[in-house]
Short mmCIF file of C-alpha atoms in Angstrom, two decimals:
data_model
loop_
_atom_site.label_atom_id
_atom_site.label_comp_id
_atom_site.label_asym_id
_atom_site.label_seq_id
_atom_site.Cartn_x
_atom_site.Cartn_y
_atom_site.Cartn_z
CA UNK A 1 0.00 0.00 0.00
CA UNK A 2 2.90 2.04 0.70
CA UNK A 3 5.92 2.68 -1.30
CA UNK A 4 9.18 4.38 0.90
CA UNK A 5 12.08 3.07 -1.23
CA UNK A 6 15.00 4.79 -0.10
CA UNK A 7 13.33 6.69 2.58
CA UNK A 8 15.64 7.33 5.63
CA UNK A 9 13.81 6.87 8.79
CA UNK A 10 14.33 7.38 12.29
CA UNK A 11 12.46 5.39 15.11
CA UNK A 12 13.11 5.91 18.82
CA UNK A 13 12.33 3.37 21.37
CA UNK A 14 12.39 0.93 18.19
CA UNK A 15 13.65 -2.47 19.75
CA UNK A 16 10.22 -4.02 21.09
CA UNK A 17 6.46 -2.99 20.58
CA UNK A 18 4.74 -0.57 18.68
CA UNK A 19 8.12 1.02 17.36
CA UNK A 20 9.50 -2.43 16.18
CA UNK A 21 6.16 -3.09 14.41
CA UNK A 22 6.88 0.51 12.95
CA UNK A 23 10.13 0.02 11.61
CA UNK A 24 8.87 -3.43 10.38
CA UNK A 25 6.32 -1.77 8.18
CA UNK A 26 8.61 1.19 6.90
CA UNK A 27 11.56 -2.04 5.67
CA UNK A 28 8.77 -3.67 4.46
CA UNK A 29 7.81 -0.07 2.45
CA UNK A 30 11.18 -0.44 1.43
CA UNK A 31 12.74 1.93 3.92
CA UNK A 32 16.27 2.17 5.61
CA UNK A 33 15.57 2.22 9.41
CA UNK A 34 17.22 3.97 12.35
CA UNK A 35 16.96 2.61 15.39
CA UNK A 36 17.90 4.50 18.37
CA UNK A 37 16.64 2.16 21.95
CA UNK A 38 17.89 1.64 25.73
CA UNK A 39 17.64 -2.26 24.65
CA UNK A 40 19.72 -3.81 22.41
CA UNK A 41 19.27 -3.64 18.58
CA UNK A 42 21.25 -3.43 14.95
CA UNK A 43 21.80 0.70 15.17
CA UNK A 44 22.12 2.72 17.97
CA UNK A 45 21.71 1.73 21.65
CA UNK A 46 21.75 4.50 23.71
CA UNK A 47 19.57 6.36 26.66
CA UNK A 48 17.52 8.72 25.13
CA UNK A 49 17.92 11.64 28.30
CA UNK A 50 21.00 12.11 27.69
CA UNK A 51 22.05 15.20 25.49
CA UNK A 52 25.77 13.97 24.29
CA UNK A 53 24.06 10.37 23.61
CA UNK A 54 20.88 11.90 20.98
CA UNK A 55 24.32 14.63 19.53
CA UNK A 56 26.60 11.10 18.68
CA UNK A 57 23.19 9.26 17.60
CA UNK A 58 22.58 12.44 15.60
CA UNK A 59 25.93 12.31 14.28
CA UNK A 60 26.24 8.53 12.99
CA UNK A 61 22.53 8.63 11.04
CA UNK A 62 23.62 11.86 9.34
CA UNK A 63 26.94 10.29 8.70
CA UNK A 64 25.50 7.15 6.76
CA UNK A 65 22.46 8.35 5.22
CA UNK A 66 23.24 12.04 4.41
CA UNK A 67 19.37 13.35 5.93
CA UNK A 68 16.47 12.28 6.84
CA UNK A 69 12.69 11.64 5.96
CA UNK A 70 10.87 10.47 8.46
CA UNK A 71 11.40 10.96 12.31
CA UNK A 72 9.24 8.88 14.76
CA UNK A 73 9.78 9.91 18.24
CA UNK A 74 8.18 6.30 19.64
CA UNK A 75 10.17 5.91 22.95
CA UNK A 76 7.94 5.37 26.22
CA UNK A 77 9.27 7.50 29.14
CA UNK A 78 9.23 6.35 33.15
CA UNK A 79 5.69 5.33 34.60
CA UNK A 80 5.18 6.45 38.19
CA UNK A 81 3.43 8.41 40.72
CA UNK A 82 3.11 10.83 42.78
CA UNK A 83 2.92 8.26 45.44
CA UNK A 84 6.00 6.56 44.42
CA UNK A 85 8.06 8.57 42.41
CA UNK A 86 11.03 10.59 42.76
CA UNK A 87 11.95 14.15 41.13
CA UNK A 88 14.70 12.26 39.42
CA UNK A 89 11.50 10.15 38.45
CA UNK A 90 9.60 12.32 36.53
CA UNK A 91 12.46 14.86 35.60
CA UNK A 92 13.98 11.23 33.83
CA UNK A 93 10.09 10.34 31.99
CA UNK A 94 10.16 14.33 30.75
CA UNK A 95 13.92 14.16 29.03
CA UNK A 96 12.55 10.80 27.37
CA UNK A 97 9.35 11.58 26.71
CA UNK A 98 9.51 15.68 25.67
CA UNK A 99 12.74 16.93 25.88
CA UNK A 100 14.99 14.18 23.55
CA UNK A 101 12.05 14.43 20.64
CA UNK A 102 12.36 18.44 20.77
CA UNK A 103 16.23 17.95 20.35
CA UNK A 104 15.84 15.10 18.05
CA UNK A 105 14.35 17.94 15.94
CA UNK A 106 15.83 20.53 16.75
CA UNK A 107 19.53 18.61 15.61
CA UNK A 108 17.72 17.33 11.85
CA UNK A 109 16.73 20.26 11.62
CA UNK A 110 19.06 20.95 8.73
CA UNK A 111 18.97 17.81 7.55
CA UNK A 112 15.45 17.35 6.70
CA UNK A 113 14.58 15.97 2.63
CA UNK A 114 12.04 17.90 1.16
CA UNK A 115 8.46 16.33 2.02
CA UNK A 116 9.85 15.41 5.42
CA UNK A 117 7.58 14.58 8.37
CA UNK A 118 8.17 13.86 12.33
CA UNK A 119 5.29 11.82 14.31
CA UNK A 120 5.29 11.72 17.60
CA UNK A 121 3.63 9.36 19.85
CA UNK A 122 1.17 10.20 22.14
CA UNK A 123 -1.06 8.80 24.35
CA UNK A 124 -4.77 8.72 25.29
CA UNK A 125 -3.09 8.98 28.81
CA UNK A 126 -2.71 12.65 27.39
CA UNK A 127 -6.74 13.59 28.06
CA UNK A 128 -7.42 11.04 30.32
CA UNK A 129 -5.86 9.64 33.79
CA UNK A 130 -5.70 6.56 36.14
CA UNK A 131 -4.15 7.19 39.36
CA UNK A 132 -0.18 6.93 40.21
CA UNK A 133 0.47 8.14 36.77
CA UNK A 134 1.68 11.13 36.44
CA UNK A 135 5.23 11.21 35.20
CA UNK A 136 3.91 9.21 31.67
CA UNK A 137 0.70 11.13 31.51
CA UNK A 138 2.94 14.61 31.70
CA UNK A 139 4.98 13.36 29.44
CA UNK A 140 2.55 12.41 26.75
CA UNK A 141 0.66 15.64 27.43
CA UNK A 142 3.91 17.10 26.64
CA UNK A 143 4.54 15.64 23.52
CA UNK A 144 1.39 16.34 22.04
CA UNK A 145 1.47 19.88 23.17
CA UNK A 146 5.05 19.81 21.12
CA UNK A 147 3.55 18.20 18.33
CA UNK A 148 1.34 21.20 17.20
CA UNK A 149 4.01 23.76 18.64
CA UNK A 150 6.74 22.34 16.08
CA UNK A 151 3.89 22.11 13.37
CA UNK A 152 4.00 26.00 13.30
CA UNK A 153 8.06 26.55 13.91
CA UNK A 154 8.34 24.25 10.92
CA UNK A 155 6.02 25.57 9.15
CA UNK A 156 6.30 24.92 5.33
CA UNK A 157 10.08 22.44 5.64
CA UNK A 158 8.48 19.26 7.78
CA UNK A 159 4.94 18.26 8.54
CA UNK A 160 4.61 17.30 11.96
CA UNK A 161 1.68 15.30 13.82
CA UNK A 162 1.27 13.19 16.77
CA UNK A 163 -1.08 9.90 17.76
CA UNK A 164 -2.66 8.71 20.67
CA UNK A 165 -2.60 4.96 21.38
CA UNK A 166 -5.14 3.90 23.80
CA UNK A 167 -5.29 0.32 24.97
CA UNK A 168 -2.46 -1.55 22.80
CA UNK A 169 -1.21 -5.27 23.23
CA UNK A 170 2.08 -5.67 21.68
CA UNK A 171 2.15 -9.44 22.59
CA UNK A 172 -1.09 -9.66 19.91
CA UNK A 173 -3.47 -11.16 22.45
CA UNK A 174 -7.09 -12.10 21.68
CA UNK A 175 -9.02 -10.21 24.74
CA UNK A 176 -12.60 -11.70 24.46
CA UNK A 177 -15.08 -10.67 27.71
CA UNK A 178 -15.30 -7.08 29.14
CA UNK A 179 -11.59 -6.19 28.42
CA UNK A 180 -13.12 -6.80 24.25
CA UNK A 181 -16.42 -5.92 24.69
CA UNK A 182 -16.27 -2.46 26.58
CA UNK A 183 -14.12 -1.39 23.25
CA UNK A 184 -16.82 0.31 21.12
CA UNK A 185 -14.92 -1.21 18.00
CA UNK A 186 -15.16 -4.46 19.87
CA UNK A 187 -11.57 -5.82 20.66
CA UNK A 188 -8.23 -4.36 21.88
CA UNK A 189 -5.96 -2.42 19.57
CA UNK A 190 -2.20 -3.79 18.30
CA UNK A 191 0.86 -2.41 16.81
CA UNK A 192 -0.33 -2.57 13.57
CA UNK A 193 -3.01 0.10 13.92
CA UNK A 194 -0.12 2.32 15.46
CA UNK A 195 2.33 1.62 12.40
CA UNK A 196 -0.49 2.17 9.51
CA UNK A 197 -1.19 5.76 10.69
CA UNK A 198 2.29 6.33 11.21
CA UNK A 199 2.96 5.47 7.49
CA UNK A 200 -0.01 7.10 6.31
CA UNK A 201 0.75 10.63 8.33
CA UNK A 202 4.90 10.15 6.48
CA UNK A 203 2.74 9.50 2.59
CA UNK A 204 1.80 12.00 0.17
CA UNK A 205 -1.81 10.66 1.06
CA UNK A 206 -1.45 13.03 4.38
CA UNK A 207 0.12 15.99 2.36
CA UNK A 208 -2.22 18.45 3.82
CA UNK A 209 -2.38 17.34 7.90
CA UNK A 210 -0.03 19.14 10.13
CA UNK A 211 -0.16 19.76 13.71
CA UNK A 212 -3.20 17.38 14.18
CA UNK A 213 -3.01 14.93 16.85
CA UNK A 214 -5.01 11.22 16.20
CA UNK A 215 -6.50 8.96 18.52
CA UNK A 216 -6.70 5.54 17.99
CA UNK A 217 -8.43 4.00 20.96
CA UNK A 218 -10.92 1.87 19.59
CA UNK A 219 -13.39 4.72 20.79
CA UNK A 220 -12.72 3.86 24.27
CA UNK A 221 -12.38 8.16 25.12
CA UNK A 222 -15.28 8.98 23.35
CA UNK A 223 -17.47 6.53 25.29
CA UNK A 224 -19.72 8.12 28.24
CA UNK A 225 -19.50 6.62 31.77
CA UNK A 226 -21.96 6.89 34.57
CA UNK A 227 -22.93 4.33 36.99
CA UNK A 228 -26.17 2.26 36.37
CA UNK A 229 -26.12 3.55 32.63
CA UNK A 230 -26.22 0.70 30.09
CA UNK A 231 -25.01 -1.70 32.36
CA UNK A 232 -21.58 0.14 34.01
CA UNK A 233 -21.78 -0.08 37.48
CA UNK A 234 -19.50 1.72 39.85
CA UNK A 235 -17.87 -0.57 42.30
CA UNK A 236 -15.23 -0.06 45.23
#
């Protein structure tokens, strides 16, 4: 469905889940992937909050590839609370989760091909809340609050958008029950419906989206919730 030959991409956080399904898809578009992860992998492997690791990272993809298409700002940053997390906590979640994609862009920022794009990925976590999440939740508020800011400052040289995963099994399990049926679409997402926006957002299909940032929950956040209404029931 997609054609990417020759495309250089760059995926963050691209060693396991929804970012390996991603850079599957974009080698299977006939893309050359980037990897940059904490875990091991064939490219980079490096911690994404720290500023001399993204400048070398920087460095080596510009080095073998010349520029850059496609940036995908994937990686997942800390998950605690206020209960039981520390500054170094949530200052650590907001240098993976905000601060490295802003400097990922801000560094290809000369090196972007024409037609470039960046998508960065959110969360549903970004409207909505369970408790003893704060650092992630921040974080992927962040990011989509970067997503439309960078839109504008780029204005014209890269399109940027950002998506917002809800409820995603990246082992591929079959959820049947109330974990399936309280999805209005009627089963829990995968990878796969991550990595086909992401490649539709970086096509010439999405030429004329910037700054937009896409749910894809099943519907879950656009559901209404009260107790005793259509069988939900409130129970502590």
């Amino acid at each position: 469905m997609f054609d990417f030959k020759d495309k250089i991409v760059v995926v963050t956080g691209g060693a396991r889940g929804i970012g390996r399904c991603i850079r599957e898809q974009f080698e299977k578009a006939g893309a050359k992937v980037c990897v940059i992860d904490i875990l091991e992998n064939d490219y980079f492997v490096g911690d994404l909050a720290k500023k001399d690791i993204l400048e070398v990272f920087v460095q080596k993809v510009i080095a073998d590839c010349g520029h850059v298409d496609y940036l995908v700002n994937n990686a997942a940053p800390k998950f605690c609370g206020i209960s039981n997390g520390s500054y170094e906590d949530f200052e650590y979640a907001l240098k993976v989760g905000v601060t490295a994609p802003f400097y990922l862009a801000k560094l290809f920022a000369p090196y972007f091909a024409k037609g470039a794009c960046i998508v960065n990925i959110s969360s549903s976590r970004d409207r909505m809340s369970q408790p003893e999440s704060e650092s992630y939740t921040a974080a992927k508020g962040g990011i989509a609050s970067l997503t439309h800011a960078l839109a504008v400052s780029l204005s014209g040289k890269v399109r940027v958008n950002s998506i917002s995963p809800g409820w995603i099994d990246t082992d591929y399990k079959v959820y049947e029950g109330p974990d399936a049926i309280q999805q209005p679409v009627g089963r829990v997402g995968n990878p796969q419906d991550i990595a086909n926006m992401v490649l539709y957002l970086c096509s010439d299909m999405a030429g004329f989206i910037t700054g937009e940032n896409i749910c894809i929950d099943g519907g879950m956040t656009r559901q209404m919730i009260y107790h005793d209404d259509f069988g939900w029931e409130l129970k502590k």
